[in-house]
PDB file of C-alpha atoms and ligand atoms in Angstrom:
ATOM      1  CA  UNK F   1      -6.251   6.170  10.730  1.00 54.00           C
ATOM      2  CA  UNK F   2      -6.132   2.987   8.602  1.00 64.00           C
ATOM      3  CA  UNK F   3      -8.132  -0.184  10.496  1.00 75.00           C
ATOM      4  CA  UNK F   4      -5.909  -3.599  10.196  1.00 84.00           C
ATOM      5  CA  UNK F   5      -7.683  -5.874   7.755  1.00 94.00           C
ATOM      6  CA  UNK F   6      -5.809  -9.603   8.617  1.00 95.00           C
ATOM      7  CA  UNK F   7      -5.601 -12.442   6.242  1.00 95.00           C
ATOM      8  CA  UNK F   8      -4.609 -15.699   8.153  1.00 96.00           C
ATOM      9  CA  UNK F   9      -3.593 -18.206   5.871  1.00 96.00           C
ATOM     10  CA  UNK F  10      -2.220 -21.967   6.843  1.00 95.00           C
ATOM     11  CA  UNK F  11       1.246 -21.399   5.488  1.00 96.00           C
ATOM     12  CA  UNK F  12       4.016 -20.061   3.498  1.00 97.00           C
ATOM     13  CA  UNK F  13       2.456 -21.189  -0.083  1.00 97.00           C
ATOM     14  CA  UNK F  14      -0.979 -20.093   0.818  1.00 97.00           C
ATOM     15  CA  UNK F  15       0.041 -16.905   1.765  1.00 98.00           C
ATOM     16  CA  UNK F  16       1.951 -16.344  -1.331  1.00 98.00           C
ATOM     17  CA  UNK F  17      -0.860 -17.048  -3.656  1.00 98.00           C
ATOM     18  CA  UNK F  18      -3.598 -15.509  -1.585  1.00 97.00           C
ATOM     19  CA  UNK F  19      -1.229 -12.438  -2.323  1.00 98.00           C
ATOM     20  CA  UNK F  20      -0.711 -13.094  -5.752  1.00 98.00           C
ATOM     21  CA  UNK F  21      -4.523 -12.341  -6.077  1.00 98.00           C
ATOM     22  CA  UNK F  22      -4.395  -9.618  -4.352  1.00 98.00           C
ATOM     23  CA  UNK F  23      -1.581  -7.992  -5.879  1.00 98.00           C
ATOM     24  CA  UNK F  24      -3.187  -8.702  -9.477  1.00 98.00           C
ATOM     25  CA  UNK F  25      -6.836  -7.273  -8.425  1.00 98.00           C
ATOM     26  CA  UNK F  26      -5.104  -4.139  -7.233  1.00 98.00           C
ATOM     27  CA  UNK F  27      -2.974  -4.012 -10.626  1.00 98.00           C
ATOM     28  CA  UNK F  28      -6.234  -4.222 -12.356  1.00 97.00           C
ATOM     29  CA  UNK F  29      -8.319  -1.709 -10.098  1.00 97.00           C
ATOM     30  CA  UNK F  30      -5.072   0.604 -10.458  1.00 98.00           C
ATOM     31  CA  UNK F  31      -5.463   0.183 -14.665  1.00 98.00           C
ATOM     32  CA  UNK F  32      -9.392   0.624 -14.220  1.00 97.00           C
ATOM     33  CA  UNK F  33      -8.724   4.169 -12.047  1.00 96.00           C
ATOM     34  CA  UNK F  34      -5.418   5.623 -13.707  1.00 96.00           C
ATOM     35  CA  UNK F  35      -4.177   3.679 -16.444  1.00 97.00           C
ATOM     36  CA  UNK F  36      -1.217   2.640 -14.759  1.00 97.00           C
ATOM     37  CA  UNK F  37       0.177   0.493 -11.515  1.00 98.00           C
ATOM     38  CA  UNK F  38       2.624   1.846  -9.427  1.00 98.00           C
ATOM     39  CA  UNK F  39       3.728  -0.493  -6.528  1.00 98.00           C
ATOM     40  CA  UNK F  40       6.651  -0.533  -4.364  1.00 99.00           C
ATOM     41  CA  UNK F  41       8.246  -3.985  -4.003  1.00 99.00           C
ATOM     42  CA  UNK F  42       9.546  -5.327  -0.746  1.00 98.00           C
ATOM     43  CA  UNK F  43      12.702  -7.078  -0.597  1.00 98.00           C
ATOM     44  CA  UNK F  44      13.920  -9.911   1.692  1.00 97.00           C
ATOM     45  CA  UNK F  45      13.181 -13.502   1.982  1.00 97.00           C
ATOM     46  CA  UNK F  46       9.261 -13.355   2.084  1.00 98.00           C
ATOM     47  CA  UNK F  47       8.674 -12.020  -0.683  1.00 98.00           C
ATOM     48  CA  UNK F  48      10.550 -14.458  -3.141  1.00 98.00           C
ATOM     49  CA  UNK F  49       7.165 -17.390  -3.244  1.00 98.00           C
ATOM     50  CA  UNK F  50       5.008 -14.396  -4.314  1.00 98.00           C
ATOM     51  CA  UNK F  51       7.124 -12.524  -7.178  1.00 98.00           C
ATOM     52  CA  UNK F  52       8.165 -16.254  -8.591  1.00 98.00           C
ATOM     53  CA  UNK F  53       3.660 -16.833  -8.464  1.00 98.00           C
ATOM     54  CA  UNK F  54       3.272 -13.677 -10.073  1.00 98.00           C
ATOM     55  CA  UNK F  55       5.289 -14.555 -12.945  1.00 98.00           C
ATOM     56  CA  UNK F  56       4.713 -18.205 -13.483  1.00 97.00           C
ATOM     57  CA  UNK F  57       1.537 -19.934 -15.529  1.00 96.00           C
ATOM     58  CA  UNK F  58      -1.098 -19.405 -13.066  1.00 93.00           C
ATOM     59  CA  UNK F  59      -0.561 -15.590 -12.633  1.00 96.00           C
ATOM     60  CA  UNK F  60       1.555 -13.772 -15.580  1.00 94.00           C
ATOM     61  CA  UNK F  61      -1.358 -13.968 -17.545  1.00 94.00           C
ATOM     62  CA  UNK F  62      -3.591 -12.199 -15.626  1.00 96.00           C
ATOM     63  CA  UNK F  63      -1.988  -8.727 -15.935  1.00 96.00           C
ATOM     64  CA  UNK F  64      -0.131  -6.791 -18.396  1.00 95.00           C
ATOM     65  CA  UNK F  65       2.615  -5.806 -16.121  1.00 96.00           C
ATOM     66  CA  UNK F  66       3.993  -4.125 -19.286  1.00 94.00           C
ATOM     67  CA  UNK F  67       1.739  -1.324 -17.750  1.00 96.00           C
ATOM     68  CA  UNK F  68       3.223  -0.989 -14.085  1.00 97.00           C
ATOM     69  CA  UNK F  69       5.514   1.090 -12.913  1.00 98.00           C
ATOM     70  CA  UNK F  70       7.776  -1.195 -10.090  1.00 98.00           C
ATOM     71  CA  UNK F  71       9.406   0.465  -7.507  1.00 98.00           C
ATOM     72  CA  UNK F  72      11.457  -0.964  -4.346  1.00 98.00           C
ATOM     73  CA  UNK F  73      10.558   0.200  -0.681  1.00 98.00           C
ATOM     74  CA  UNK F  74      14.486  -0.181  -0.124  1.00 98.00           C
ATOM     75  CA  UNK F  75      17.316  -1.435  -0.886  1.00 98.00           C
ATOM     76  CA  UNK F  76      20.685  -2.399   0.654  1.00 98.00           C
ATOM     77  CA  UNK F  77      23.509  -0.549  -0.564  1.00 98.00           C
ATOM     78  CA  UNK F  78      25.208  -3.339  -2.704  1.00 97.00           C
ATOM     79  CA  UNK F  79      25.975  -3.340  -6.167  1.00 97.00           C
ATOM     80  CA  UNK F  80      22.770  -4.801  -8.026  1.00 97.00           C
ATOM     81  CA  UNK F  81      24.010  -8.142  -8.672  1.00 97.00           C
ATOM     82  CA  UNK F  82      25.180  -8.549  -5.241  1.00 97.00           C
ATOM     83  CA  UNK F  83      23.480 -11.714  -3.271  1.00 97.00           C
ATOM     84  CA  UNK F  84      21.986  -9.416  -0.984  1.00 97.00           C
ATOM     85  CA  UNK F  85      20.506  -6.895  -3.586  1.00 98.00           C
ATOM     86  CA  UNK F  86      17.134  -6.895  -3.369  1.00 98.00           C
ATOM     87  CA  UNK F  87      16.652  -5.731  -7.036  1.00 98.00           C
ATOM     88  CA  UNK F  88      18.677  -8.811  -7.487  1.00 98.00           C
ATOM     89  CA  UNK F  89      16.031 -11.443  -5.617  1.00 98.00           C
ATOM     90  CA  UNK F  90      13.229  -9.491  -7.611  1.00 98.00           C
ATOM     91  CA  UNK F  91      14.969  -9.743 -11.048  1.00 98.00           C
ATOM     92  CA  UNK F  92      15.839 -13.354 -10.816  1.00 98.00           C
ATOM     93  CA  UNK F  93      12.416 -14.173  -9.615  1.00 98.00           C
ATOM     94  CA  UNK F  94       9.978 -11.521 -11.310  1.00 98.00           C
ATOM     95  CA  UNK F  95      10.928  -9.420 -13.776  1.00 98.00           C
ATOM     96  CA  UNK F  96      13.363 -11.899 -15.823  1.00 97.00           C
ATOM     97  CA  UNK F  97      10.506 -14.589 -16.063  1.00 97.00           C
ATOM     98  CA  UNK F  98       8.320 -11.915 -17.040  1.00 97.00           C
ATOM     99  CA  UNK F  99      10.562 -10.095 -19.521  1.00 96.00           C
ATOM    100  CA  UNK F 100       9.855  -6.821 -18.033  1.00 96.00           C
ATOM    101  CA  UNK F 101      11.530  -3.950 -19.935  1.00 85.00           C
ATOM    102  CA  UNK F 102      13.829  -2.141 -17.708  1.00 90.00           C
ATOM    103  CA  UNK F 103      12.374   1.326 -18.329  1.00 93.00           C
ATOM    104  CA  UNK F 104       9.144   0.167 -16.015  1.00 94.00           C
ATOM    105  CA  UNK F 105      11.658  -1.052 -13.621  1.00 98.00           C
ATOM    106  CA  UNK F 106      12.889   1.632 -11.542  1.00 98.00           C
ATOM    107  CA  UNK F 107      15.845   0.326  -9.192  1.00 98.00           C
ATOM    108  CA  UNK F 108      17.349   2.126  -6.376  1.00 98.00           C
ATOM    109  CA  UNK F 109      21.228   2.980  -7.600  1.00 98.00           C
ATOM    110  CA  UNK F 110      22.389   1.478  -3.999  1.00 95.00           C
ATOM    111  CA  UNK F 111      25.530   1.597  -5.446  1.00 95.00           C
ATOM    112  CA  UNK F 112      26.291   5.429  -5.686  1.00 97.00           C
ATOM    113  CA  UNK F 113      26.720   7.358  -2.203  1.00 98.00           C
ATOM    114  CA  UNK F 114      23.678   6.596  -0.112  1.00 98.00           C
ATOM    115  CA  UNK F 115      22.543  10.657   0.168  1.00 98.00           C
ATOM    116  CA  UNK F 116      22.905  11.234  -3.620  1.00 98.00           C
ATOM    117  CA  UNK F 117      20.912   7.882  -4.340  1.00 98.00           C
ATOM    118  CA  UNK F 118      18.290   8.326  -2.524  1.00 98.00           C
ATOM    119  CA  UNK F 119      17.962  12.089  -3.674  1.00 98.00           C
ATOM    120  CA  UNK F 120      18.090  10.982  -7.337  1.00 98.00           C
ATOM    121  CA  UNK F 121      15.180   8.336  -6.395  1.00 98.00           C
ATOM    122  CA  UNK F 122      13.404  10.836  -4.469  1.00 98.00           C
ATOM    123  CA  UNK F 123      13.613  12.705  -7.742  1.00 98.00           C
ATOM    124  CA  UNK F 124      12.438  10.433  -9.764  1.00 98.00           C
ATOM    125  CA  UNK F 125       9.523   9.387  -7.511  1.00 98.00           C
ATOM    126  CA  UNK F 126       8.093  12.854  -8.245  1.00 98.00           C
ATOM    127  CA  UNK F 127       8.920  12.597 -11.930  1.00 98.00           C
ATOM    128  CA  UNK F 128       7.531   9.780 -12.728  1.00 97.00           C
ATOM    129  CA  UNK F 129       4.032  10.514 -10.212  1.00 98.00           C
ATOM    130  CA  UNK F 130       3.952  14.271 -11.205  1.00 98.00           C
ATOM    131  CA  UNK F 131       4.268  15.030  -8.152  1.00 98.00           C
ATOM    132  CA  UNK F 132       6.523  18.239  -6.712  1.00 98.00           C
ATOM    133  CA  UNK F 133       7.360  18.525  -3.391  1.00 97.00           C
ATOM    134  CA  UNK F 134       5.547  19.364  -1.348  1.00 96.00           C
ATOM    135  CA  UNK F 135       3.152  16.777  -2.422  1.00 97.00           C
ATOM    136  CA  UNK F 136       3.214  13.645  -1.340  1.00 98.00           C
ATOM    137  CA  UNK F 137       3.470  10.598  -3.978  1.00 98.00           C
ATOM    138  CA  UNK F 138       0.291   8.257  -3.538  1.00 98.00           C
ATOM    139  CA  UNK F 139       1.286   4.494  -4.622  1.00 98.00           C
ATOM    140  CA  UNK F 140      -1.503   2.210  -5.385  1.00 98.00           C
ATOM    141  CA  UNK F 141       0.353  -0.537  -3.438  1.00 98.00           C
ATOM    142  CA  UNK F 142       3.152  -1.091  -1.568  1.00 99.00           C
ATOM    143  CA  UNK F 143       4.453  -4.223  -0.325  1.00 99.00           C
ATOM    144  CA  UNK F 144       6.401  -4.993   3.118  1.00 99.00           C
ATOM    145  CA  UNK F 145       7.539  -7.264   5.209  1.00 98.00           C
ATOM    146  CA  UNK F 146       8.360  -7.312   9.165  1.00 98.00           C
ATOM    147  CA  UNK F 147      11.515  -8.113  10.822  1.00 98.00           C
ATOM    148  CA  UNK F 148      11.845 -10.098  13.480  1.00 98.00           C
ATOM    149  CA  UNK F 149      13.232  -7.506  15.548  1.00 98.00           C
ATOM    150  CA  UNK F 150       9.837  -5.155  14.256  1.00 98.00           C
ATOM    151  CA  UNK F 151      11.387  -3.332  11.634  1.00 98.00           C
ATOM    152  CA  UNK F 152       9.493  -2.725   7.815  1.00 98.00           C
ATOM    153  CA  UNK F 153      11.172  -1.675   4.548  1.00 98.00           C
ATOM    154  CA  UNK F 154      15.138  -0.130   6.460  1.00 98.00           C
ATOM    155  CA  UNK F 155      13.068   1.341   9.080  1.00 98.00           C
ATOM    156  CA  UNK F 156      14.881  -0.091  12.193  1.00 98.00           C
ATOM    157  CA  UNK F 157      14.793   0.456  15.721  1.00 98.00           C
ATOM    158  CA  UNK F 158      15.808   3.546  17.107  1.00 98.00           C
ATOM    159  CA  UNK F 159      16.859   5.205  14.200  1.00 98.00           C
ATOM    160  CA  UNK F 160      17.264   8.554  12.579  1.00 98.00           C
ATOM    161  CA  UNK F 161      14.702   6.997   9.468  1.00 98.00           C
ATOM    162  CA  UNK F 162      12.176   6.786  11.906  1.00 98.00           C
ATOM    163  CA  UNK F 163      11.747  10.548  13.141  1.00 98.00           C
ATOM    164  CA  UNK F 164      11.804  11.656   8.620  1.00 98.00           C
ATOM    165  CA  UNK F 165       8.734  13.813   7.657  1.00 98.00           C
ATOM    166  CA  UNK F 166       9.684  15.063   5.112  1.00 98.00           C
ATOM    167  CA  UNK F 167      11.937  13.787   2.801  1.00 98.00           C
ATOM    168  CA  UNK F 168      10.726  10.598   0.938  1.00 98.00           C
ATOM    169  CA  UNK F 169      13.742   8.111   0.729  1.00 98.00           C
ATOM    170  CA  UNK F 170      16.269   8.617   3.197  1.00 98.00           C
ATOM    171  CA  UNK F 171      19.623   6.877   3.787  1.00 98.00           C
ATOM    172  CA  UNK F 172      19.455   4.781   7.173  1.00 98.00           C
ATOM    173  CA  UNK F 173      21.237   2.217   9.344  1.00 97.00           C
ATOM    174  CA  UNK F 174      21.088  -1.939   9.861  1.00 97.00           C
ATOM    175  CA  UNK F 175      21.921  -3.038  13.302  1.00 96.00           C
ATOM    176  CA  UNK F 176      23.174  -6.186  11.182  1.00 93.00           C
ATOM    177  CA  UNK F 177      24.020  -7.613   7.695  1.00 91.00           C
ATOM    178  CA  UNK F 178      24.581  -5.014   4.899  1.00 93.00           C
ATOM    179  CA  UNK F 179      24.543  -1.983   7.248  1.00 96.00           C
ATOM    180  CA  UNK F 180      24.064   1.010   4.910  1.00 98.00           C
ATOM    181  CA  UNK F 181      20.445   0.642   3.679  1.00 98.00           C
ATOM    182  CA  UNK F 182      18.101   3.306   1.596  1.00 98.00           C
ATOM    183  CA  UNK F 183      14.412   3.512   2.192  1.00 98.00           C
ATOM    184  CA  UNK F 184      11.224   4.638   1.992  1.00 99.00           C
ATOM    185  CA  UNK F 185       9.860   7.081   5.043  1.00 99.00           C
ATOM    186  CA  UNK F 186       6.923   6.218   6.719  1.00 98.00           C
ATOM    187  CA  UNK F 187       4.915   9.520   5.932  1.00 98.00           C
ATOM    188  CA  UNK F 188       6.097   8.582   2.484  1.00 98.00           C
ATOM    189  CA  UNK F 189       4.284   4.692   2.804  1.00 98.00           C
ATOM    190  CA  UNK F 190       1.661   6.134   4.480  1.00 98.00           C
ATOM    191  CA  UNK F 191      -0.192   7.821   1.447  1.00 98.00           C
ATOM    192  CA  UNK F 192      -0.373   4.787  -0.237  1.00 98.00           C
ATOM    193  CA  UNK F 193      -3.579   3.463  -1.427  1.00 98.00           C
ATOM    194  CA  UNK F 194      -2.879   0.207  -0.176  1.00 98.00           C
ATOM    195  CA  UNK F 195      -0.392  -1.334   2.413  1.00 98.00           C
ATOM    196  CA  UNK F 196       0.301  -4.968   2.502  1.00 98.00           C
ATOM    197  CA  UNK F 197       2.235  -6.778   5.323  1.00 98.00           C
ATOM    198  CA  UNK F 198       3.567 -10.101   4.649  1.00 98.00           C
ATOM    199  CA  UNK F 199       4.828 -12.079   7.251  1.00 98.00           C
ATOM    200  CA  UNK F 200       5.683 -15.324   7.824  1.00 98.00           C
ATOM    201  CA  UNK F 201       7.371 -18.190  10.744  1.00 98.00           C
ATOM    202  CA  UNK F 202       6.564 -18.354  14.077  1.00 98.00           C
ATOM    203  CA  UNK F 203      10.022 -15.721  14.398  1.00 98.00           C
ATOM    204  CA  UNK F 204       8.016 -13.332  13.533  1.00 98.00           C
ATOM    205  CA  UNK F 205       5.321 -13.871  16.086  1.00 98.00           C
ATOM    206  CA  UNK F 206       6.267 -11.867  19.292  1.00 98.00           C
ATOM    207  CA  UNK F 207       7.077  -8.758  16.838  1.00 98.00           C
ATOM    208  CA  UNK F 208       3.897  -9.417  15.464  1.00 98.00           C
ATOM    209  CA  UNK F 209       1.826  -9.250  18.550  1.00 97.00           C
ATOM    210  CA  UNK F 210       3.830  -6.160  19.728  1.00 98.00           C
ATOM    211  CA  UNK F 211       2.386  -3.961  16.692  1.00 97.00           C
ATOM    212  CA  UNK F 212      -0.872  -5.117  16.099  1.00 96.00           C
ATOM    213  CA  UNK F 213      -1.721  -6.022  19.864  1.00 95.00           C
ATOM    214  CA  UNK F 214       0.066  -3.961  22.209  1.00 96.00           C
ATOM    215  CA  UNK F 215      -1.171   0.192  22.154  1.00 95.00           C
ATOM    216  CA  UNK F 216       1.838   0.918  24.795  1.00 96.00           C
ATOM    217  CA  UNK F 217       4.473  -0.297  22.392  1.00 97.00           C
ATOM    218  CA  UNK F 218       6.931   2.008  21.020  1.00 98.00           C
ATOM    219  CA  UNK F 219       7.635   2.805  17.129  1.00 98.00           C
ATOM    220  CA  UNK F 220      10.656   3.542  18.181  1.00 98.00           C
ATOM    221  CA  UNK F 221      11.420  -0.042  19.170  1.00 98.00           C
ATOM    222  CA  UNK F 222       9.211  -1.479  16.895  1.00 98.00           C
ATOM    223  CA  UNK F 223       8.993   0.880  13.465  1.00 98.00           C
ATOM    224  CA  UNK F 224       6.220  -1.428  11.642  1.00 98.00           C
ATOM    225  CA  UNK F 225       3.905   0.598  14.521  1.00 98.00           C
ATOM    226  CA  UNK F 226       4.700   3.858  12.396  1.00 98.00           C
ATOM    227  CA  UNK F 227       3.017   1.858   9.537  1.00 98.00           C
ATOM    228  CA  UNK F 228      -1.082   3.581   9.411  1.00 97.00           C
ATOM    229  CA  UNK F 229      -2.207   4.647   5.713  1.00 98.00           C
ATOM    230  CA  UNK F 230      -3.830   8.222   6.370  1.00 97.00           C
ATOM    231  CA  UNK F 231      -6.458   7.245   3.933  1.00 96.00           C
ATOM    232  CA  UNK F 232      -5.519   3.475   2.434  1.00 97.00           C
ATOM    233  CA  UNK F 233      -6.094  -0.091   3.131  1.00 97.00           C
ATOM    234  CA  UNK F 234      -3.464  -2.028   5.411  1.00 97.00           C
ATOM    235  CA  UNK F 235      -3.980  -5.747   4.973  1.00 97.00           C
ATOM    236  CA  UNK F 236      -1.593  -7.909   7.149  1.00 97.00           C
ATOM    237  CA  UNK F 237      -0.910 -11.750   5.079  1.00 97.00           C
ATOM    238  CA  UNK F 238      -0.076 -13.671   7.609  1.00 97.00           C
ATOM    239  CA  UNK F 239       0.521 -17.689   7.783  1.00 97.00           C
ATOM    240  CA  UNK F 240      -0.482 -19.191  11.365  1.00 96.00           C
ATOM    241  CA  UNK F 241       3.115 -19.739  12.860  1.00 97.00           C
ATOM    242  CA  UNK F 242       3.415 -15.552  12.456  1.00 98.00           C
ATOM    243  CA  UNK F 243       0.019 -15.243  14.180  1.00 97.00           C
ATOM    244  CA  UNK F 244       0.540 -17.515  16.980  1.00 97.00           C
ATOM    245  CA  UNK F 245       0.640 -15.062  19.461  1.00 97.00           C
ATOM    246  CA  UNK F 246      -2.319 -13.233  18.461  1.00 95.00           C
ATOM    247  CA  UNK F 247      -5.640 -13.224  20.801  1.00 91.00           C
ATOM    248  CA  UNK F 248      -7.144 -16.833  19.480  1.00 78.00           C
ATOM    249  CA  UNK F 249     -10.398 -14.859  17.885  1.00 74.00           C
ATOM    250  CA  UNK F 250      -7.739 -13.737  15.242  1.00 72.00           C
ATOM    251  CA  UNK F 251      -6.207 -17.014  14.347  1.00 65.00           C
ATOM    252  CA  UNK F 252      -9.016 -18.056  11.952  1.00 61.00           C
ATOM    253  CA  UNK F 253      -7.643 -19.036   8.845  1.00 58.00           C
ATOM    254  CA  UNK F 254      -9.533 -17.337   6.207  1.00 58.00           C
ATOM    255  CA  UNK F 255      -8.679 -16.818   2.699  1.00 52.00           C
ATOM    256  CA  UNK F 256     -10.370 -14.362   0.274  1.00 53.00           C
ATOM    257  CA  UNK F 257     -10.983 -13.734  -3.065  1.00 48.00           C
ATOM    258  CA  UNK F 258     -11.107  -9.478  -3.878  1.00 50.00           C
TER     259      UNK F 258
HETATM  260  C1  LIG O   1      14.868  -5.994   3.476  1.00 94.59           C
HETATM  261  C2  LIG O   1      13.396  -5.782   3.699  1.00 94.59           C
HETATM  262  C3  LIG O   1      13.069  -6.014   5.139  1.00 94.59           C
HETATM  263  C4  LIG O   1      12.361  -7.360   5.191  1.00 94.59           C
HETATM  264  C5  LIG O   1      12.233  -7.870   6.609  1.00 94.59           C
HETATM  265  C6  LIG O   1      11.647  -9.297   6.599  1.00 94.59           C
HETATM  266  O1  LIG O   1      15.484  -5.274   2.669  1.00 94.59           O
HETATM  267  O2  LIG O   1      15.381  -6.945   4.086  1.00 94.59           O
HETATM  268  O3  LIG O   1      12.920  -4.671   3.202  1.00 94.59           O
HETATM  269  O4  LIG O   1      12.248  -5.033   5.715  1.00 94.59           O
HETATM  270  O5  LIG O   1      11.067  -7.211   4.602  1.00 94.59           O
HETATM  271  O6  LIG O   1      13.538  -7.904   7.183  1.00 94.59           O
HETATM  272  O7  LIG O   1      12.549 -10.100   5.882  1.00 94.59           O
HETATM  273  P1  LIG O   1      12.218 -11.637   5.568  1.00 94.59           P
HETATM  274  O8  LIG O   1      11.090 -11.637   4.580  1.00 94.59           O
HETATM  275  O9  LIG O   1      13.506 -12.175   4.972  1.00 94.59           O
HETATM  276  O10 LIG O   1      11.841 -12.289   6.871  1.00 94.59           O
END
């Protein structure tokens, strides 16, 4: 059972670079241990401040992501230049800037039939980690946000996603938006080395409280609950309008450097 590490930053900006830093000392830990970096992108709105600091002046230079292996913790089933693609937001705002080859850029075909796709990235998964079934995949980081309504990655409330041990991308349903989603499982996240949350606006504050406050609430209503590394690191970035409901001992603002 994974304990929460939380990073309480002032806002938006600070959050993104105080992940930035974080991202890039994993990368480089990840090249120390194995040669490579394989992380798991999240999409949404969140996310956008940190990929577009990761590949601007203060950042690109500080790791050869010519050596990581990018991945996407889900994906809406769009075709990939579609506004709500989430390969989209993190082409436009990380891997263009950074002229990333494709081949270390492995997207999620959202655009085939939703079983097949997330079979064929199940597949590669394993390929590309050497991994069989029935092992389980270890990333060295994966990256996530939170919904208002609690959900992480397409894990949403009180769905079939949720209750998925063994596969390790599933098709799944949004109560909202672009309905037909594929993502990672939880028992899938959960190997990870490293799980970081990041979540921002004072939305996101009752959702917030819920998982890391309240031992009575349900995954079922809120799936980020399902989110505990068996033997990783989950660090929550959070700014102080997401952590305004926390118990006031927690809403220190701290900021660290690895
Ligand atoms: C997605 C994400 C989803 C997202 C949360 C938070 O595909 O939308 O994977 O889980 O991280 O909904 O989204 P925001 O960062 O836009 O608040």
């Amino acid at each position: 059972m994974s304990v929460s590490e939380l990073r309480i930053l002032e806002n938006g900006d600070e959050l993104a670079r105080e992940a930035a830093d974080f991202v890039v000392w994993a990368g480089e830990q990840a090249l120390k241990s194995a040669g490579t970096f394989r992380l798991a992108l999240s999409g949404g709105s969140t996310p956008k401040a940190l990929y577009a600091l990761l590949a601007g002046p203060g950042f690109a230079r500080r790791f050869d992501w010519s050596r990581a292996a990018i991945f996407f913790g889900d994906e809406r089933c769009v075709p990939p230049d579609h506004a709500d693609s989430n390969f989209r937001m993190a082409n436009e705002t990380l891997f263009k800037p950074l002229k990333l080859a494709g081949d270390r850029i492995f997207r999620m075909r959202s655009e085939d039939e939703p079983a097949l796709a997330a079979g064929r990235y199940e597949d590669g998964i394993r390929k590309e980690f050497g991994a069989p079934a029935p092992a389980w995949p270890r990333f060295d980081l994966i990256l996530l946000g939170l919904g208002d309504d609690g959900h992480t990655a397409s894990l949403f409330p009180g769905t079939p996603a949720l209750r998925e041990r063994q596969r390790l991308i599933v098709p799944n349903q949004a109560p909202q938006g672009t309905k037909q989603r594929l993502t990672f499982t939880a028992p899938l996240i959960n190997q990870a080395h490293a799980v970081v949350f990041l979540v921002s606006g004072r939305s996101k504050a009752p959702a917030l409280k819920a998982v890391l406050e309240d031992r009575a609430a349900d995954p079922e209503r809120y799936p980020a609950k399902l989110i505990q590394p068996d033997n990783g690191r989950l660090i929550w970035f959070l700014d102080h309008a997401a952590a305004a409901e926390l118990p006031v001992e927690q809403q220190r603002v701290i900021s660290h450097e690895e």
